[in-house]
């Protein structure tokens, strides 16, 4: 196995190494082929506005547009609001931790490499592979969801047709230079932002009395109530807490994707300025887009509305549509369904991109076959893209009953992968800070410093692990062995990957003083980027904040 903790060049060759890195950095800035000790031939073509929208687009998806309805039904408006706000703080702890590492060492497949360098190569192996598998299989899920959404307009349409057509389109896009991915995701994310902001304005108007029922205020918080009982009979307080905790898990699933900024670090122009900018705004996006949406949904839709849990994936089960229908607005379902289609296709696009970059990063660290490192002349890891895209064809399993069962089991493996990755990011950041301390490098010298450390990373690590352990608690109420295995199969797989790699390669935990803090950093140190003039007008500042 190629050492994940590769040492920097020795003194005899250091001059050659630095000179080569500087030349490669210059080529990379110009947009041509570039090589580095870690991110071989991945070009830095993602601009600041691309990364800003990747950060937004990676978060806003079907979890908000559809999944928030289930959260409202399970916990009530106040329970769902508290759950989403609390998980938002966990996500923020992950993002600032990732931002500090990715700004200092911006490399491809970033956080799996950080786990290998700072904690244990076996942890990087297990984390990277389960995370890649989750994105690859989720690609199949999004393609299937696109077919179900299309059936809203054409009920007799075969889902397999949509899977095949969208698979070709999305896969082809990912063979184009990364700047094309950035442009497509920029406009996809823009649609999401406009939709969420538009809904909040709409909700304010309806709640203030513009709908058919007049002024609403906090009526839904009084009847049927602010908190909903869930699963437990005979103990109302416990039932409401169980509902809150169940939504805590659901909210975590909705937030997954925010870490895409770290994956894109190896292909970002001027990462020392661009990545911190995206990270710093993450918390405010979470506050406005997620918590704000859940708050307004809770004002307009009572948690006992039967349409919240009708089991569909199209606009009919979206609380955004239900809110409009309750207000007497009948023209939104088709519009929301069209937006849901763009949301799903955006997610599918991100699935292939992020999965391929994680796979490429694993190969660079010697944790995957070397042929996965191959890139095209434009810097696209085409082998990794191909392998990731092939898994999208698993969507065709839904064409048969037995295949759908197998597909659902595969999806259960992906469900907790985000939490596992978040916990590993927090743990890697704690080890990263120890490595800096062992080397005598003050955190004050870093281009971006995560706030409230090390306590904030410990906070994120603790609650991510707690959610991983308890996310399948409903299988105990009542006990169901099959559902238990389905809920925890991803945890079992992660442990098996970790122990299997450790037994085969006999890896050991990385000592802080031996952690590799140089590979991938020196190349960026040698880069030079022009200063971008700061926005001075109000319109310019608003545009900069959003894009």
Short mmCIF file of N, CA, C and O in Angstrom, two decimals, residues 87-196:
data_model
loop_
_atom_site.label_atom_id
_atom_site.label_comp_id
_atom_site.label_asym_id
_atom_site.label_seq_id
_atom_site.Cartn_x
_atom_site.Cartn_y
_atom_site.Cartn_z
N UNK A 87 -29.43 20.73 14.96
CA UNK A 87 -28.57 20.01 14.01
C UNK A 87 -27.77 21.02 13.17
O UNK A 87 -26.64 20.74 12.77
N UNK A 88 -28.34 22.19 12.94
CA UNK A 88 -27.60 23.24 12.24
C UNK A 88 -26.31 23.60 12.95
O UNK A 88 -25.29 23.84 12.31
N UNK A 89 -26.33 23.62 14.28
CA UNK A 89 -25.10 23.91 15.03
C UNK A 89 -24.08 22.79 14.87
O UNK A 89 -22.87 23.04 14.80
N UNK A 90 -24.57 21.53 14.80
CA UNK A 90 -23.66 20.40 14.58
C UNK A 90 -23.01 20.52 13.21
O UNK A 90 -21.79 20.34 13.06
N UNK A 91 -23.83 20.84 12.21
CA UNK A 91 -23.30 20.99 10.84
C UNK A 91 -22.29 22.12 10.78
O UNK A 91 -21.25 22.00 10.12
N UNK A 92 -22.57 23.19 11.50
CA UNK A 92 -21.64 24.32 11.49
C UNK A 92 -20.30 23.92 12.11
O UNK A 92 -19.24 24.34 11.63
N UNK A 93 -20.34 23.11 13.16
CA UNK A 93 -19.09 22.64 13.76
C UNK A 93 -18.27 21.82 12.77
O UNK A 93 -17.04 21.90 12.74
N UNK A 94 -18.96 21.04 11.95
CA UNK A 94 -18.29 20.23 10.93
C UNK A 94 -17.70 21.12 9.85
O UNK A 94 -16.55 20.95 9.42
N UNK A 95 -18.48 22.11 9.41
CA UNK A 95 -18.05 22.94 8.30
C UNK A 95 -16.85 23.81 8.65
O UNK A 95 -15.93 23.97 7.85
N UNK A 96 -16.84 24.40 9.86
CA UNK A 96 -15.69 25.24 10.21
C UNK A 96 -14.45 24.39 10.44
O UNK A 96 -13.33 24.81 10.13
N UNK A 97 -14.64 23.16 10.96
CA UNK A 97 -13.50 22.25 11.12
C UNK A 97 -12.93 21.87 9.77
O UNK A 97 -11.71 21.90 9.54
N UNK A 98 -13.83 21.51 8.84
CA UNK A 98 -13.39 21.16 7.48
C UNK A 98 -12.75 22.37 6.80
O UNK A 98 -11.74 22.25 6.10
N UNK A 99 -13.33 23.55 7.02
CA UNK A 99 -12.80 24.75 6.39
C UNK A 99 -11.38 25.05 6.83
O UNK A 99 -10.55 25.47 6.01
N UNK A 100 -11.08 24.85 8.11
CA UNK A 100 -9.72 25.13 8.59
C UNK A 100 -8.71 24.20 7.94
O UNK A 100 -7.62 24.63 7.52
N UNK A 101 -9.06 22.91 7.81
CA UNK A 101 -8.14 21.96 7.19
C UNK A 101 -8.06 22.16 5.68
O UNK A 101 -6.96 22.12 5.10
N UNK A 102 -9.22 22.35 5.04
CA UNK A 102 -9.25 22.46 3.57
C UNK A 102 -8.61 23.75 3.08
O UNK A 102 -8.10 23.80 1.96
N UNK A 103 -8.62 24.79 3.89
CA UNK A 103 -7.97 26.03 3.50
C UNK A 103 -6.45 25.91 3.61
O UNK A 103 -5.70 26.42 2.78
N UNK A 104 -6.00 25.20 4.64
CA UNK A 104 -4.56 25.03 4.85
C UNK A 104 -3.98 24.00 3.87
O UNK A 104 -2.89 24.21 3.32
N UNK A 105 -4.71 22.90 3.64
CA UNK A 105 -4.26 21.85 2.72
C UNK A 105 -5.41 21.52 1.77
O UNK A 105 -6.14 20.55 1.98
N UNK A 106 -5.63 22.32 0.72
CA UNK A 106 -6.75 22.09 -0.20
C UNK A 106 -6.43 21.02 -1.24
O UNK A 106 -5.79 21.27 -2.25
N UNK A 107 -6.89 19.80 -0.99
CA UNK A 107 -6.58 18.67 -1.85
C UNK A 107 -7.84 17.95 -2.27
O UNK A 107 -8.90 18.11 -1.66
N UNK A 108 -7.75 17.13 -3.31
CA UNK A 108 -8.89 16.37 -3.81
C UNK A 108 -9.29 15.28 -2.82
O UNK A 108 -8.45 14.66 -2.18
N UNK A 109 -10.60 15.04 -2.71
CA UNK A 109 -11.09 14.02 -1.81
C UNK A 109 -10.70 14.32 -0.38
O UNK A 109 -10.37 13.43 0.41
N UNK A 110 -10.79 15.60 -0.02
CA UNK A 110 -10.10 16.15 1.13
C UNK A 110 -10.27 15.39 2.43
O UNK A 110 -9.29 14.93 3.01
N UNK A 111 -11.51 15.23 2.92
CA UNK A 111 -11.61 14.78 4.30
C UNK A 111 -11.25 13.33 4.52
O UNK A 111 -10.84 12.95 5.62
N UNK A 112 -11.35 12.48 3.50
CA UNK A 112 -10.85 11.11 3.65
C UNK A 112 -9.33 11.13 3.79
O UNK A 112 -8.74 10.37 4.57
N UNK A 113 -8.68 12.03 3.04
CA UNK A 113 -7.22 12.15 3.14
C UNK A 113 -6.81 12.71 4.50
O UNK A 113 -5.80 12.29 5.07
N UNK A 114 -7.60 13.63 5.06
CA UNK A 114 -7.27 14.17 6.37
C UNK A 114 -7.35 13.09 7.44
O UNK A 114 -6.52 13.04 8.36
N UNK A 115 -8.36 12.22 7.34
CA UNK A 115 -8.47 11.12 8.31
C UNK A 115 -7.25 10.21 8.22
O UNK A 115 -6.73 9.74 9.24
N UNK A 116 -6.76 9.95 7.00
CA UNK A 116 -5.58 9.10 6.82
C UNK A 116 -4.33 9.76 7.37
O UNK A 116 -3.49 9.11 7.99
N UNK A 117 -4.18 11.04 7.13
CA UNK A 117 -2.96 11.75 7.52
C UNK A 117 -2.86 12.01 9.02
O UNK A 117 -1.79 11.93 9.61
N UNK A 118 -3.99 12.37 9.63
CA UNK A 118 -3.94 12.87 10.99
C UNK A 118 -4.41 11.87 12.05
O UNK A 118 -4.07 12.02 13.22
N UNK A 119 -5.19 10.85 11.64
CA UNK A 119 -5.73 9.90 12.63
C UNK A 119 -5.20 8.50 12.39
O UNK A 119 -4.44 7.95 13.18
N UNK A 120 -5.61 7.89 11.27
CA UNK A 120 -5.26 6.50 11.00
C UNK A 120 -5.58 6.21 9.53
O UNK A 120 -6.71 6.49 9.09
N UNK A 121 -4.63 5.66 8.74
CA UNK A 121 -4.94 5.33 7.34
C UNK A 121 -6.15 4.41 7.20
O UNK A 121 -6.90 4.53 6.23
N UNK A 122 -6.38 3.54 8.16
CA UNK A 122 -7.53 2.65 8.09
C UNK A 122 -8.84 3.42 8.23
O UNK A 122 -9.85 3.07 7.62
N UNK A 123 -8.82 4.50 9.03
CA UNK A 123 -10.01 5.34 9.16
C UNK A 123 -10.30 6.04 7.84
O UNK A 123 -11.46 6.13 7.41
N UNK A 124 -9.26 6.56 7.19
CA UNK A 124 -9.44 7.20 5.89
C UNK A 124 -9.97 6.22 4.86
O UNK A 124 -10.82 6.58 4.03
N UNK A 125 -9.48 4.97 4.90
CA UNK A 125 -9.95 3.94 3.97
C UNK A 125 -11.43 3.66 4.16
O UNK A 125 -12.22 3.69 3.21
N UNK A 126 -11.83 3.38 5.41
CA UNK A 126 -13.23 3.03 5.69
C UNK A 126 -14.16 4.21 5.41
O UNK A 126 -15.21 4.05 4.80
N UNK A 127 -13.75 5.38 5.86
CA UNK A 127 -14.57 6.56 5.65
C UNK A 127 -14.73 6.88 4.16
O UNK A 127 -15.83 7.15 3.67
N UNK A 128 -13.62 6.87 3.43
CA UNK A 128 -13.65 7.20 2.01
C UNK A 128 -14.51 6.25 1.20
O UNK A 128 -15.31 6.68 0.37
N UNK A 129 -14.35 4.94 1.45
CA UNK A 129 -15.10 3.97 0.64
C UNK A 129 -16.59 3.97 0.95
O UNK A 129 -17.41 3.88 0.04
N UNK A 130 -16.98 4.08 2.22
CA UNK A 130 -18.41 4.08 2.52
C UNK A 130 -19.04 5.39 2.05
O UNK A 130 -20.20 5.41 1.62
N UNK A 131 -18.27 6.48 2.10
CA UNK A 131 -18.79 7.75 1.62
C UNK A 131 -18.95 7.72 0.11
O UNK A 131 -19.97 8.21 -0.43
N UNK A 132 -17.97 7.15 -0.59
CA UNK A 132 -18.10 7.03 -2.04
C UNK A 132 -19.29 6.16 -2.39
O UNK A 132 -20.10 6.50 -3.28
N UNK A 133 -19.46 5.03 -1.71
CA UNK A 133 -20.57 4.13 -2.02
C UNK A 133 -21.91 4.83 -1.79
O UNK A 133 -22.86 4.64 -2.57
N UNK A 134 -21.98 5.66 -0.75
CA UNK A 134 -23.24 6.36 -0.48
C UNK A 134 -23.60 7.30 -1.62
O UNK A 134 -24.76 7.38 -2.04
N UNK A 135 -22.60 8.01 -2.17
CA UNK A 135 -22.88 8.92 -3.29
C UNK A 135 -23.23 8.14 -4.56
O UNK A 135 -24.11 8.53 -5.32
N UNK A 136 -22.53 7.04 -4.79
CA UNK A 136 -22.77 6.25 -6.00
C UNK A 136 -24.18 5.67 -6.01
O UNK A 136 -24.89 5.72 -7.04
N UNK A 137 -24.61 5.12 -4.88
CA UNK A 137 -25.95 4.53 -4.82
C UNK A 137 -27.02 5.62 -4.78
O UNK A 137 -28.11 5.46 -5.34
N UNK A 138 -26.72 6.74 -4.13
CA UNK A 138 -27.67 7.85 -4.11
C UNK A 138 -27.93 8.38 -5.51
O UNK A 138 -29.03 8.87 -5.81
N UNK A 139 -26.94 8.27 -6.38
CA UNK A 139 -27.14 8.65 -7.79
C UNK A 139 -28.28 7.84 -8.39
O UNK A 139 -29.16 8.40 -9.06
N UNK A 140 -28.32 6.55 -8.09
CA UNK A 140 -29.42 5.72 -8.57
C UNK A 140 -30.74 6.15 -7.96
O UNK A 140 -31.79 6.16 -8.63
N UNK A 141 -30.73 6.53 -6.67
CA UNK A 141 -31.94 6.98 -6.01
C UNK A 141 -32.48 8.25 -6.66
O UNK A 141 -33.70 8.38 -6.90
N UNK A 142 -31.60 9.22 -6.94
CA UNK A 142 -32.05 10.47 -7.53
C UNK A 142 -32.62 10.25 -8.93
O UNK A 142 -33.60 10.89 -9.31
N UNK A 143 -32.00 9.35 -9.69
CA UNK A 143 -32.53 9.04 -11.02
C UNK A 143 -33.92 8.42 -10.92
O UNK A 143 -34.82 8.74 -11.72
N UNK A 144 -34.12 7.55 -9.93
CA UNK A 144 -35.43 6.95 -9.72
C UNK A 144 -36.45 8.02 -9.31
O UNK A 144 -37.59 8.03 -9.80
N UNK A 145 -36.03 8.92 -8.42
CA UNK A 145 -36.91 9.99 -7.98
C UNK A 145 -37.32 10.89 -9.14
O UNK A 145 -38.45 11.38 -9.20
N UNK A 146 -36.41 11.10 -10.10
CA UNK A 146 -36.76 11.93 -11.26
C UNK A 146 -37.90 11.32 -12.05
O UNK A 146 -38.79 12.03 -12.55
N UNK A 147 -37.90 9.98 -12.16
CA UNK A 147 -38.99 9.31 -12.86
C UNK A 147 -40.31 9.44 -12.12
O UNK A 147 -41.37 9.66 -12.73
N UNK A 148 -40.28 9.31 -10.79
CA UNK A 148 -41.50 9.45 -9.99
C UNK A 148 -42.05 10.87 -10.09
O UNK A 148 -43.27 11.06 -10.12
N UNK A 149 -41.17 11.85 -10.15
CA UNK A 149 -41.61 13.25 -10.28
C UNK A 149 -42.24 13.46 -11.65
O UNK A 149 -43.28 14.14 -11.77
N UNK A 150 -41.66 12.88 -12.69
CA UNK A 150 -42.23 13.01 -14.04
C UNK A 150 -43.61 12.36 -14.12
O UNK A 150 -44.48 12.80 -14.88
N UNK A 151 -43.84 11.32 -13.33
CA UNK A 151 -45.14 10.66 -13.34
C UNK A 151 -46.26 11.55 -12.80
O UNK A 151 -47.43 11.25 -13.00
N UNK A 152 -45.91 12.61 -12.12
CA UNK A 152 -46.91 13.57 -11.66
C UNK A 152 -47.65 14.16 -12.85
O UNK A 152 -48.86 14.44 -12.79
N UNK A 153 -46.91 14.38 -13.97
CA UNK A 153 -47.52 14.91 -15.18
C UNK A 153 -47.98 13.80 -16.12
O UNK A 153 -48.98 13.95 -16.81
N UNK A 154 -47.22 12.70 -16.17
CA UNK A 154 -47.54 11.59 -17.08
C UNK A 154 -47.63 10.31 -16.24
O UNK A 154 -46.64 9.58 -16.10
N UNK A 155 -48.80 10.01 -15.65
CA UNK A 155 -48.93 8.89 -14.71
C UNK A 155 -48.52 7.54 -15.27
O UNK A 155 -48.05 6.68 -14.53
N UNK A 156 -48.68 7.33 -16.57
CA UNK A 156 -48.37 6.03 -17.17
C UNK A 156 -46.92 5.91 -17.64
O UNK A 156 -46.53 4.89 -18.20
N UNK A 157 -46.11 6.94 -17.39
CA UNK A 157 -44.73 6.92 -17.86
C UNK A 157 -43.92 5.86 -17.12
O UNK A 157 -43.99 5.75 -15.89
N UNK A 158 -43.14 5.07 -17.86
CA UNK A 158 -42.26 4.08 -17.26
C UNK A 158 -41.06 4.79 -16.63
O UNK A 158 -40.35 5.54 -17.30
N UNK A 159 -40.83 4.55 -15.34
CA UNK A 159 -39.74 5.20 -14.62
C UNK A 159 -38.40 4.88 -15.27
O UNK A 159 -37.47 5.70 -15.28
N UNK A 160 -38.27 3.67 -15.83
CA UNK A 160 -37.02 3.25 -16.45
C UNK A 160 -36.58 4.16 -17.59
O UNK A 160 -35.37 4.36 -17.80
N UNK A 161 -37.53 4.75 -18.30
CA UNK A 161 -37.19 5.66 -19.40
C UNK A 161 -36.47 6.89 -18.85
O UNK A 161 -35.44 7.32 -19.37
N UNK A 162 -37.01 7.44 -17.77
CA UNK A 162 -36.39 8.63 -17.16
C UNK A 162 -35.02 8.30 -16.59
O UNK A 162 -34.09 9.09 -16.70
N UNK A 163 -34.91 7.13 -15.98
CA UNK A 163 -33.62 6.72 -15.43
C UNK A 163 -32.56 6.68 -16.53
O UNK A 163 -31.46 7.21 -16.38
N UNK A 164 -32.91 6.07 -17.67
CA UNK A 164 -31.96 5.95 -18.78
C UNK A 164 -31.59 7.29 -19.39
O UNK A 164 -30.40 7.59 -19.60
N UNK A 165 -32.59 8.14 -19.64
CA UNK A 165 -32.34 9.43 -20.29
C UNK A 165 -31.50 10.34 -19.39
O UNK A 165 -30.49 10.90 -19.82
N UNK A 166 -31.92 10.47 -18.13
CA UNK A 166 -31.20 11.37 -17.23
C UNK A 166 -29.82 10.81 -16.86
O UNK A 166 -28.89 11.59 -16.59
N UNK A 167 -29.68 9.48 -16.87
CA UNK A 167 -28.36 8.90 -16.60
C UNK A 167 -27.37 9.32 -17.68
O UNK A 167 -26.23 9.70 -17.39
N UNK A 168 -27.79 9.29 -18.93
CA UNK A 168 -26.91 9.67 -20.04
C UNK A 168 -26.54 11.15 -19.93
O UNK A 168 -25.36 11.53 -20.06
N UNK A 169 -27.52 12.00 -19.65
CA UNK A 169 -27.28 13.45 -19.61
C UNK A 169 -26.33 13.81 -18.45
O UNK A 169 -25.33 14.52 -18.64
N UNK A 170 -26.65 13.34 -17.24
CA UNK A 170 -25.85 13.70 -16.07
C UNK A 170 -24.44 13.12 -16.16
O UNK A 170 -23.45 13.79 -15.85
N UNK A 171 -24.34 11.88 -16.62
CA UNK A 171 -23.02 11.26 -16.75
C UNK A 171 -22.17 12.01 -17.77
O UNK A 171 -20.98 12.26 -17.54
N UNK A 172 -22.77 12.39 -18.90
CA UNK A 172 -22.04 13.13 -19.93
C UNK A 172 -21.54 14.47 -19.39
O UNK A 172 -20.41 14.88 -19.69
N UNK A 173 -22.36 15.15 -18.58
CA UNK A 173 -21.94 16.44 -18.01
C UNK A 173 -20.69 16.29 -17.16
O UNK A 173 -19.83 17.18 -17.14
N UNK A 174 -20.56 15.16 -16.47
CA UNK A 174 -19.44 14.98 -15.57
C UNK A 174 -18.15 14.58 -16.28
O UNK A 174 -17.10 14.51 -15.64
N UNK A 175 -18.23 14.31 -17.59
CA UNK A 175 -17.01 14.09 -18.37
C UNK A 175 -16.46 15.40 -18.93
O UNK A 175 -15.36 15.43 -19.49
N UNK A 176 -17.22 16.49 -18.79
CA UNK A 176 -16.76 17.79 -19.23
C UNK A 176 -15.86 18.41 -18.16
O UNK A 176 -15.87 17.98 -17.01
N UNK A 177 -15.07 19.43 -18.50
CA UNK A 177 -14.21 20.07 -17.50
C UNK A 177 -15.01 20.54 -16.29
O UNK A 177 -16.20 20.84 -16.39
N UNK A 178 -14.34 20.59 -15.14
CA UNK A 178 -15.02 20.88 -13.88
C UNK A 178 -15.72 22.23 -13.90
O UNK A 178 -16.71 22.44 -13.18
N UNK A 179 -15.27 23.15 -14.72
CA UNK A 179 -15.92 24.46 -14.79
C UNK A 179 -17.36 24.32 -15.29
O UNK A 179 -18.23 25.11 -14.90
N UNK A 180 -17.63 23.30 -16.14
CA UNK A 180 -19.00 23.06 -16.60
C UNK A 180 -19.87 22.60 -15.43
O UNK A 180 -21.02 23.02 -15.29
N UNK A 181 -19.31 21.71 -14.60
CA UNK A 181 -20.05 21.28 -13.41
C UNK A 181 -20.37 22.48 -12.54
O UNK A 181 -21.49 22.63 -12.04
N UNK A 182 -19.38 23.35 -12.36
CA UNK A 182 -19.60 24.53 -11.53
C UNK A 182 -20.69 25.43 -12.08
O UNK A 182 -21.53 25.93 -11.32
N UNK A 183 -20.72 25.62 -13.42
CA UNK A 183 -21.74 26.46 -14.03
C UNK A 183 -23.13 25.85 -13.88
O UNK A 183 -24.09 26.53 -13.53
N UNK A 184 -23.24 24.54 -14.17
CA UNK A 184 -24.54 23.88 -14.07
C UNK A 184 -25.06 23.93 -12.64
O UNK A 184 -26.23 24.26 -12.39
N UNK A 185 -24.18 23.64 -11.68
CA UNK A 185 -24.59 23.64 -10.28
C UNK A 185 -24.92 25.06 -9.81
O UNK A 185 -25.80 25.24 -8.95
N UNK A 186 -24.25 26.04 -10.37
CA UNK A 186 -24.53 27.43 -10.02
C UNK A 186 -25.98 27.78 -10.33
O UNK A 186 -26.70 28.37 -9.51
N UNK A 187 -26.43 27.41 -11.52
CA UNK A 187 -27.79 27.76 -11.92
C UNK A 187 -28.84 26.86 -11.24
O UNK A 187 -29.93 27.32 -10.90
N UNK A 188 -28.51 25.58 -11.05
CA UNK A 188 -29.41 24.71 -10.29
C UNK A 188 -29.63 25.29 -8.88
O UNK A 188 -30.75 25.37 -8.39
N UNK A 189 -28.53 25.65 -8.22
CA UNK A 189 -28.62 26.17 -6.85
C UNK A 189 -29.36 27.51 -6.83
O UNK A 189 -30.06 27.81 -5.86
N UNK A 190 -29.19 28.31 -7.87
CA UNK A 190 -29.89 29.59 -7.94
C UNK A 190 -31.39 29.39 -7.94
O UNK A 190 -32.14 30.14 -7.29
N UNK A 191 -31.87 28.37 -8.65
CA UNK A 191 -33.30 28.06 -8.66
C UNK A 191 -33.78 27.70 -7.25
O UNK A 191 -34.85 28.14 -6.81
N UNK A 192 -32.98 26.92 -6.52
CA UNK A 192 -33.34 26.54 -5.16
C UNK A 192 -33.43 27.76 -4.25
O UNK A 192 -34.37 27.90 -3.46
N UNK A 193 -32.45 28.64 -4.36
CA UNK A 193 -32.41 29.83 -3.50
C UNK A 193 -33.63 30.71 -3.77
O UNK A 193 -34.31 31.17 -2.84
N UNK A 194 -33.91 30.96 -5.04
CA UNK A 194 -35.06 31.80 -5.40
C UNK A 194 -36.35 31.18 -4.88
O UNK A 194 -37.24 31.88 -4.37
N UNK A 195 -36.47 29.86 -4.98
CA UNK A 195 -37.67 29.18 -4.51
C UNK A 195 -37.87 29.33 -3.01
O UNK A 195 -38.96 29.65 -2.53
N UNK A 196 -36.80 29.10 -2.24
CA UNK A 196 -36.90 29.17 -0.79
C UNK A 196 -37.21 30.61 -0.34
O UNK A 196 -38.08 30.84 0.51
#
